Every structure is written in C-alpha cells, then in structure tokens.
Coordinates of C-alpha atoms in Angstrom, one line a residue:
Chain A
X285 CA -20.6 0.8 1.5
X286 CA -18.1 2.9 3.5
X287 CA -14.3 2.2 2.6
X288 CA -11.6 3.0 5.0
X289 CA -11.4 6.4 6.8
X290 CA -8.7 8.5 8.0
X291 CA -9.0 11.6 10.0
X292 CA -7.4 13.9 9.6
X293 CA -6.2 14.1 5.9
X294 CA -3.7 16.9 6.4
X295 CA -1.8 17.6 9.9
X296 CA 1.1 20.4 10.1
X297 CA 3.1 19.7 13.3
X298 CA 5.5 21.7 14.8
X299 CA 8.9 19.6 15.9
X300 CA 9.0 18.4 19.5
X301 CA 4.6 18.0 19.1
X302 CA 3.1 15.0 19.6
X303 CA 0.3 14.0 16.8
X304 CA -2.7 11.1 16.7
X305 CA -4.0 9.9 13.9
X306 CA -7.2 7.8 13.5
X307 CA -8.0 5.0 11.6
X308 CA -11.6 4.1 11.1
X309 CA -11.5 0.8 8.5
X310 CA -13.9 -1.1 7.0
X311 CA -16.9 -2.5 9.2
X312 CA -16.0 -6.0 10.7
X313 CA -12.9 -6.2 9.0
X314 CA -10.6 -8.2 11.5
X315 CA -6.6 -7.3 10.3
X316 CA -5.4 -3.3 10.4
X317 CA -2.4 -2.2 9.0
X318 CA -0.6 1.2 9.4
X319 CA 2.4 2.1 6.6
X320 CA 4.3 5.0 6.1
X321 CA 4.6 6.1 2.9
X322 CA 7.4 9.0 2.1
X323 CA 7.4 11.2 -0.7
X324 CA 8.0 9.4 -4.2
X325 CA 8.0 6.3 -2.2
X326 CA 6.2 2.8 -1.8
X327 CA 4.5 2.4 1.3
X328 CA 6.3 0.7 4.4
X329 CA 4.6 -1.9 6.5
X330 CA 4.8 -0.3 10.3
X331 CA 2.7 -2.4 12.5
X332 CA -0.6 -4.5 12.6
X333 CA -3.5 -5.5 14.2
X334 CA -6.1 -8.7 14.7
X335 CA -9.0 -7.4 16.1
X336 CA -7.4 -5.9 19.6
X337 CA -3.9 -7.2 19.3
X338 CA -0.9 -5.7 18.1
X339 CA 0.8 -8.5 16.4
X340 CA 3.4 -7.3 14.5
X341 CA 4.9 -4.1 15.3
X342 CA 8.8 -4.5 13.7
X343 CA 8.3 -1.8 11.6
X344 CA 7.6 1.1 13.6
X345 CA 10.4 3.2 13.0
X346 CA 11.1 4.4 16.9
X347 CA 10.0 4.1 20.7
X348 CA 8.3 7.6 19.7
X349 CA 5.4 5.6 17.5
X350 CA 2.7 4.3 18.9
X351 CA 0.0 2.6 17.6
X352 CA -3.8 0.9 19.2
X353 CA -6.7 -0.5 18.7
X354 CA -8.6 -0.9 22.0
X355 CA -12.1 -2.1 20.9
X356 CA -11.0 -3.8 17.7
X357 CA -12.2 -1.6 15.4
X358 CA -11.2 2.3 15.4
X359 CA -6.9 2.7 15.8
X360 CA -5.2 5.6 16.3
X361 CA -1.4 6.0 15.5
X362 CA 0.3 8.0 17.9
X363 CA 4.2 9.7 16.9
X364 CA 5.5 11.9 20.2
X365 CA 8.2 14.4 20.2
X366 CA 7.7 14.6 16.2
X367 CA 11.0 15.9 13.7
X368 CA 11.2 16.2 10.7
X369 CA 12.3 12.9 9.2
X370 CA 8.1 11.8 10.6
X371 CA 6.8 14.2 7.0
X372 CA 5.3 11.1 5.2
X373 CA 1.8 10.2 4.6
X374 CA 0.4 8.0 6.7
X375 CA -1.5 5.0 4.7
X376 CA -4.5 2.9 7.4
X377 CA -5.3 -0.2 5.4
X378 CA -7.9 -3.1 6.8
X379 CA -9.0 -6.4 5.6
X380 CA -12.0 -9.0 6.0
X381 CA -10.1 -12.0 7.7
X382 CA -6.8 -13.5 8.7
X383 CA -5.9 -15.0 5.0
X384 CA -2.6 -14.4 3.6
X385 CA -4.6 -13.2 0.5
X386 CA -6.8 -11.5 1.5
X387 CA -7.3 -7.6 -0.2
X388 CA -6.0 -4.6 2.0
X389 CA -8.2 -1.7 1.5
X390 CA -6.6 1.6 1.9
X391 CA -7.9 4.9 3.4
X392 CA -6.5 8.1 1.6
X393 CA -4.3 8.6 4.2
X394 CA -3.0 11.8 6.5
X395 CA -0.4 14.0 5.0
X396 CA 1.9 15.1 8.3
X397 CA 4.0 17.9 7.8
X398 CA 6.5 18.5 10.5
X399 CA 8.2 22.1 10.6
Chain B
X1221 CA 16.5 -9.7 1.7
X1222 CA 12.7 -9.9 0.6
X1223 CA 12.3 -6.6 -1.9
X1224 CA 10.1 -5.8 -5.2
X1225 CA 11.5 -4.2 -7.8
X1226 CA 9.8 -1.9 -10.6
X1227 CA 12.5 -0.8 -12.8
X1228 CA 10.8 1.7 -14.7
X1229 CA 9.8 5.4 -12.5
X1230 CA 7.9 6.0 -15.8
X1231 CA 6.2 4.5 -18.7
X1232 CA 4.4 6.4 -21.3
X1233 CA 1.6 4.9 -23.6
X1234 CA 0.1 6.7 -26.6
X1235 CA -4.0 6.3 -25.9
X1236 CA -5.0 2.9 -27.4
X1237 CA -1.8 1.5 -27.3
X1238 CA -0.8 -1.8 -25.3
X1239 CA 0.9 -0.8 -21.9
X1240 CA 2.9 -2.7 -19.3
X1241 CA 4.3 -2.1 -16.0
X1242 CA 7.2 -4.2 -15.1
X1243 CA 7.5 -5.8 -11.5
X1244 CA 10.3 -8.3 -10.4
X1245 CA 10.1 -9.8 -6.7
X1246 CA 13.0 -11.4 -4.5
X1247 CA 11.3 -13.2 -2.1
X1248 CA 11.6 -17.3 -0.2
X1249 CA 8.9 -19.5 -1.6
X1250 CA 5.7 -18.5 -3.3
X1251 CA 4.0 -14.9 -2.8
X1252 CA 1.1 -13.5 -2.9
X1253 CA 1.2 -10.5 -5.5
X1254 CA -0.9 -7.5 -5.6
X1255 CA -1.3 -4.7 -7.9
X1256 CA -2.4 -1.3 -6.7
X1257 CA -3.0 2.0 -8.2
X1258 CA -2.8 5.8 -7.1
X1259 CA -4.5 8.6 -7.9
X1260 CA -3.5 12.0 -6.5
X1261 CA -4.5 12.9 -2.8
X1262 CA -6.2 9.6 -2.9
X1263 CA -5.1 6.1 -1.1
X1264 CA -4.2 3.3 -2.9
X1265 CA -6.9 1.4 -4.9
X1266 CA -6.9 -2.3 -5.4
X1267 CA -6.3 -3.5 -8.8
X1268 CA -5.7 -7.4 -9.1
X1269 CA -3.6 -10.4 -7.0
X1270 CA -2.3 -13.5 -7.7
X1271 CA -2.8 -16.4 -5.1
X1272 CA -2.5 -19.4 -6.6
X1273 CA -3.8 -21.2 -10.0
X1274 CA -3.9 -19.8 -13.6
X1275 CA -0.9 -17.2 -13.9
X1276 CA -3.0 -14.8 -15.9
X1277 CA -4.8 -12.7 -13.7
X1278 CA -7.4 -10.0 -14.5
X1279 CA -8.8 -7.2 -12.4
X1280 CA -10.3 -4.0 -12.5
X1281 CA -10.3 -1.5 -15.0
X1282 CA -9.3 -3.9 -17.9
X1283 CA -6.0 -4.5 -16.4
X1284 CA -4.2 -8.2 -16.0
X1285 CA -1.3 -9.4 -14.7
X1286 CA 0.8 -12.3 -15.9
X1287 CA 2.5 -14.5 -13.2
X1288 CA 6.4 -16.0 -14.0
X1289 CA 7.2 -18.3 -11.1
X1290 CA 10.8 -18.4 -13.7
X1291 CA 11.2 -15.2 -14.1
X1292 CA 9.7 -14.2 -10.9
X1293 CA 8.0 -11.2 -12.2
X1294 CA 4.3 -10.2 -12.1
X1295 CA 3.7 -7.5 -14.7
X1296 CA 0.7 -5.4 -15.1
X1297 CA -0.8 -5.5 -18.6
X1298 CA -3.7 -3.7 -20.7
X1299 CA -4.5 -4.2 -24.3
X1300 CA -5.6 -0.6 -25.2
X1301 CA -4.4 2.1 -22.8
X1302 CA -7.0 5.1 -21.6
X1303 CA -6.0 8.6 -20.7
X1304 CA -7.6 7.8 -17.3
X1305 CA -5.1 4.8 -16.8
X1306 CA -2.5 7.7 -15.9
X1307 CA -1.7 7.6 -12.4
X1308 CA 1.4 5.9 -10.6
X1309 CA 1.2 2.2 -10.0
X1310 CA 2.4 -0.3 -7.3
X1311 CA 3.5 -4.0 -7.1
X1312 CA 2.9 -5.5 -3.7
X1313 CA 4.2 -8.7 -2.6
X1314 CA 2.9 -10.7 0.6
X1315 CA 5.8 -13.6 1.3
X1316 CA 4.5 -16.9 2.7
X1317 CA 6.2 -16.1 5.6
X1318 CA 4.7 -13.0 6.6
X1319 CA 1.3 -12.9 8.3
X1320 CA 0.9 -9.5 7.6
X1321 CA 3.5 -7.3 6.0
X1322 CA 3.8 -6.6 2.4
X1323 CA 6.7 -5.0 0.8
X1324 CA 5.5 -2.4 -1.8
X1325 CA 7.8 -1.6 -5.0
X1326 CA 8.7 1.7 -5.5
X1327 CA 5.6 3.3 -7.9
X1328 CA 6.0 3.4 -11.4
X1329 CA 4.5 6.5 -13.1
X1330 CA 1.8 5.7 -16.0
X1331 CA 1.3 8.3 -18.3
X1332 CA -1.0 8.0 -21.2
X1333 CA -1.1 10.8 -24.2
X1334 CA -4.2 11.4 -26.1

C-alpha cells in the first residue's frame, strides 16, 4: 500500500518568500505530525493533528508557520516571510489511531533551502 | 527536562560482528520507545518499540532492543551486523504525558565494514 507522501521533496526559497508544503499520509490514518529536522539533527516535534484539529501546536518555532488539515486527511505546512534559519527538512509523519503507541510513519520529507 | 540521549555520533561494526547502538532517556514515568532508521534522501523507517511487557523487543531487519526501566536505556542490538545495516539510527521516546510529541535523540551513525 501507499506510505506517507510529501510533495515537494526539494524547495529552494529565496528569503522574505513564503513556501507550502503538503502532506499526503497514510489512508485513514487519524493523527498527523509535522517535525523539523536540521542538518545532523534528530527530528523536532512542531505540531499535530486528529483528523481536522490542530491539537498540539507548541512546537512551531514562530507566528510565521502554519500548519492545516481542512478535510482531515491531506495537510499542508505553510512558513511565510522565510530566512535562513527555516533550511531543515521537513519530516510529515501519520498514524492509524489515537494510542500513545501507536507507529508514526514517515514520508521522505521536503528539503527547503532558503538563500 | 524530557530529552534522549545517544552518546555515540558513530559506531562501527566489522560485517558479522555483534553491534549496538546506545540510547538513554530522561523522561517522568514510563515511555514508549521507538527505534528508527535512516537511509539517505529517505524518511525515517520504523524499526521496533517498546510499550509495555517483555523488555526484549524484536523488530525488523534482525534488530532488538533491550528495555532497562534501571538503567533507563533502550539499546538497539543485532547479533551479526550486515553491510546494509549502515545508515544513521534514531531513538524516539513518547512520555506518558504527551499525546503526541516524541523527542527524537540525536542519530547515531552505523557503519558496517565488509
């Protein structure tokens, strides 16, 4: 079956441009997740979703990211007036239910570059 | 503060040796832990967790992970190491508390010589 996908895997951005980046997870999977994951880093948790709501969004990193999920399925993070400090990838990860151990799949991710 | 700590940036294995990947965790009460691997260009692929019961844990690949409520560490073990094992590795943890962030460790790099 399909995994997780993210579109698109490599965005260069010039500073001051605002970028969107989709999320398409697994089919029916209820939770989405969105981390940011710098270079030679572990990923970091920024916000997620349970089907249409936002529920946790304490670690988005500034009023400049934006994150939704209208439909509860497809999310798009959103990063406006982007600098340089934003170059990371960006990690979409989505699981079945609501569980605490439940398995986060990841997508590959989108590599932003911001000149 | 919650954290996860994988003190080695590298490990390297001689092909058909034993290999494991350290991973220590700070966190209140009992966590779930995760283990996740990544390949280059690629996401990150799910290896194994721990959720509750026996504290040996096996996953994919051959890998296994020993749970140490003491010791609280959760290290990722193989008995005979493949030259496809080499990639960079990451411990997750999931606090109790938390109904959905998990604090990653920082990657440790697996490299296995033929």
């Amino acid at each position: 079956g399909a995994g997780v996908s993210q579109s698109p895997r490599y965005k260069v951005a010039k500073r001051g441009q605002d970028v969107a980046l989709r999320c398409d997870p697994i089919s029916g999977h209820v939770s989405l997740f969105w981390y940011q994951q710098a270079l030679g880093q572990g990923p970091e948790f920024l916000t997620y979703f349970q089907n249409e709501a936002q529920l946790d969004k304490s670690g988005l990193p500034s009023d400049r990211f934006f994150a939704e999920r209208p439909e509860g399925s497809v999310s798009t993070l959103k990063i406006q007036r982007t600098q340089q400090e934003d170059s990371a990838v960006y990690l979409c990860a989505s699981s079945l239910g609501l569980a605490g151990g439940e398995t986060q799949y990841f997508g590959p991710g989108t590599r932003l570059l911001v000149l | 503060a919650q954290s996860v700590a994988q003190p080695e940036d590298q490990v390297n294995v001689a092909e058909g040796n034993p290999l494991t990947v350290k991973c220590t965790y700070s966190v209140s009460g009992n966590p779930y832990l995760f283990w996740y691997v990544q390949y280059p260009n690629r996401g990150l692929q799910f290896l194994l967790k721990y959720i509750t019961g026996d504290n040996l844990v096996k996953g994919s690949y051959g890998f296994e992970a020993e749970f140490n409520k003491s010791q609280t560490s959760f290290h990722l073990k193989k008995p005979s190491a493949l030259v496809s094992d080499s990639a960079l590795y990451f411990c997750a943890v999931r606090p109790l508390s938390s109904a959905s962030k998990i604090i990653f460790g920082s990657g440790t790099r697996l490299s296995i010589r033929p």
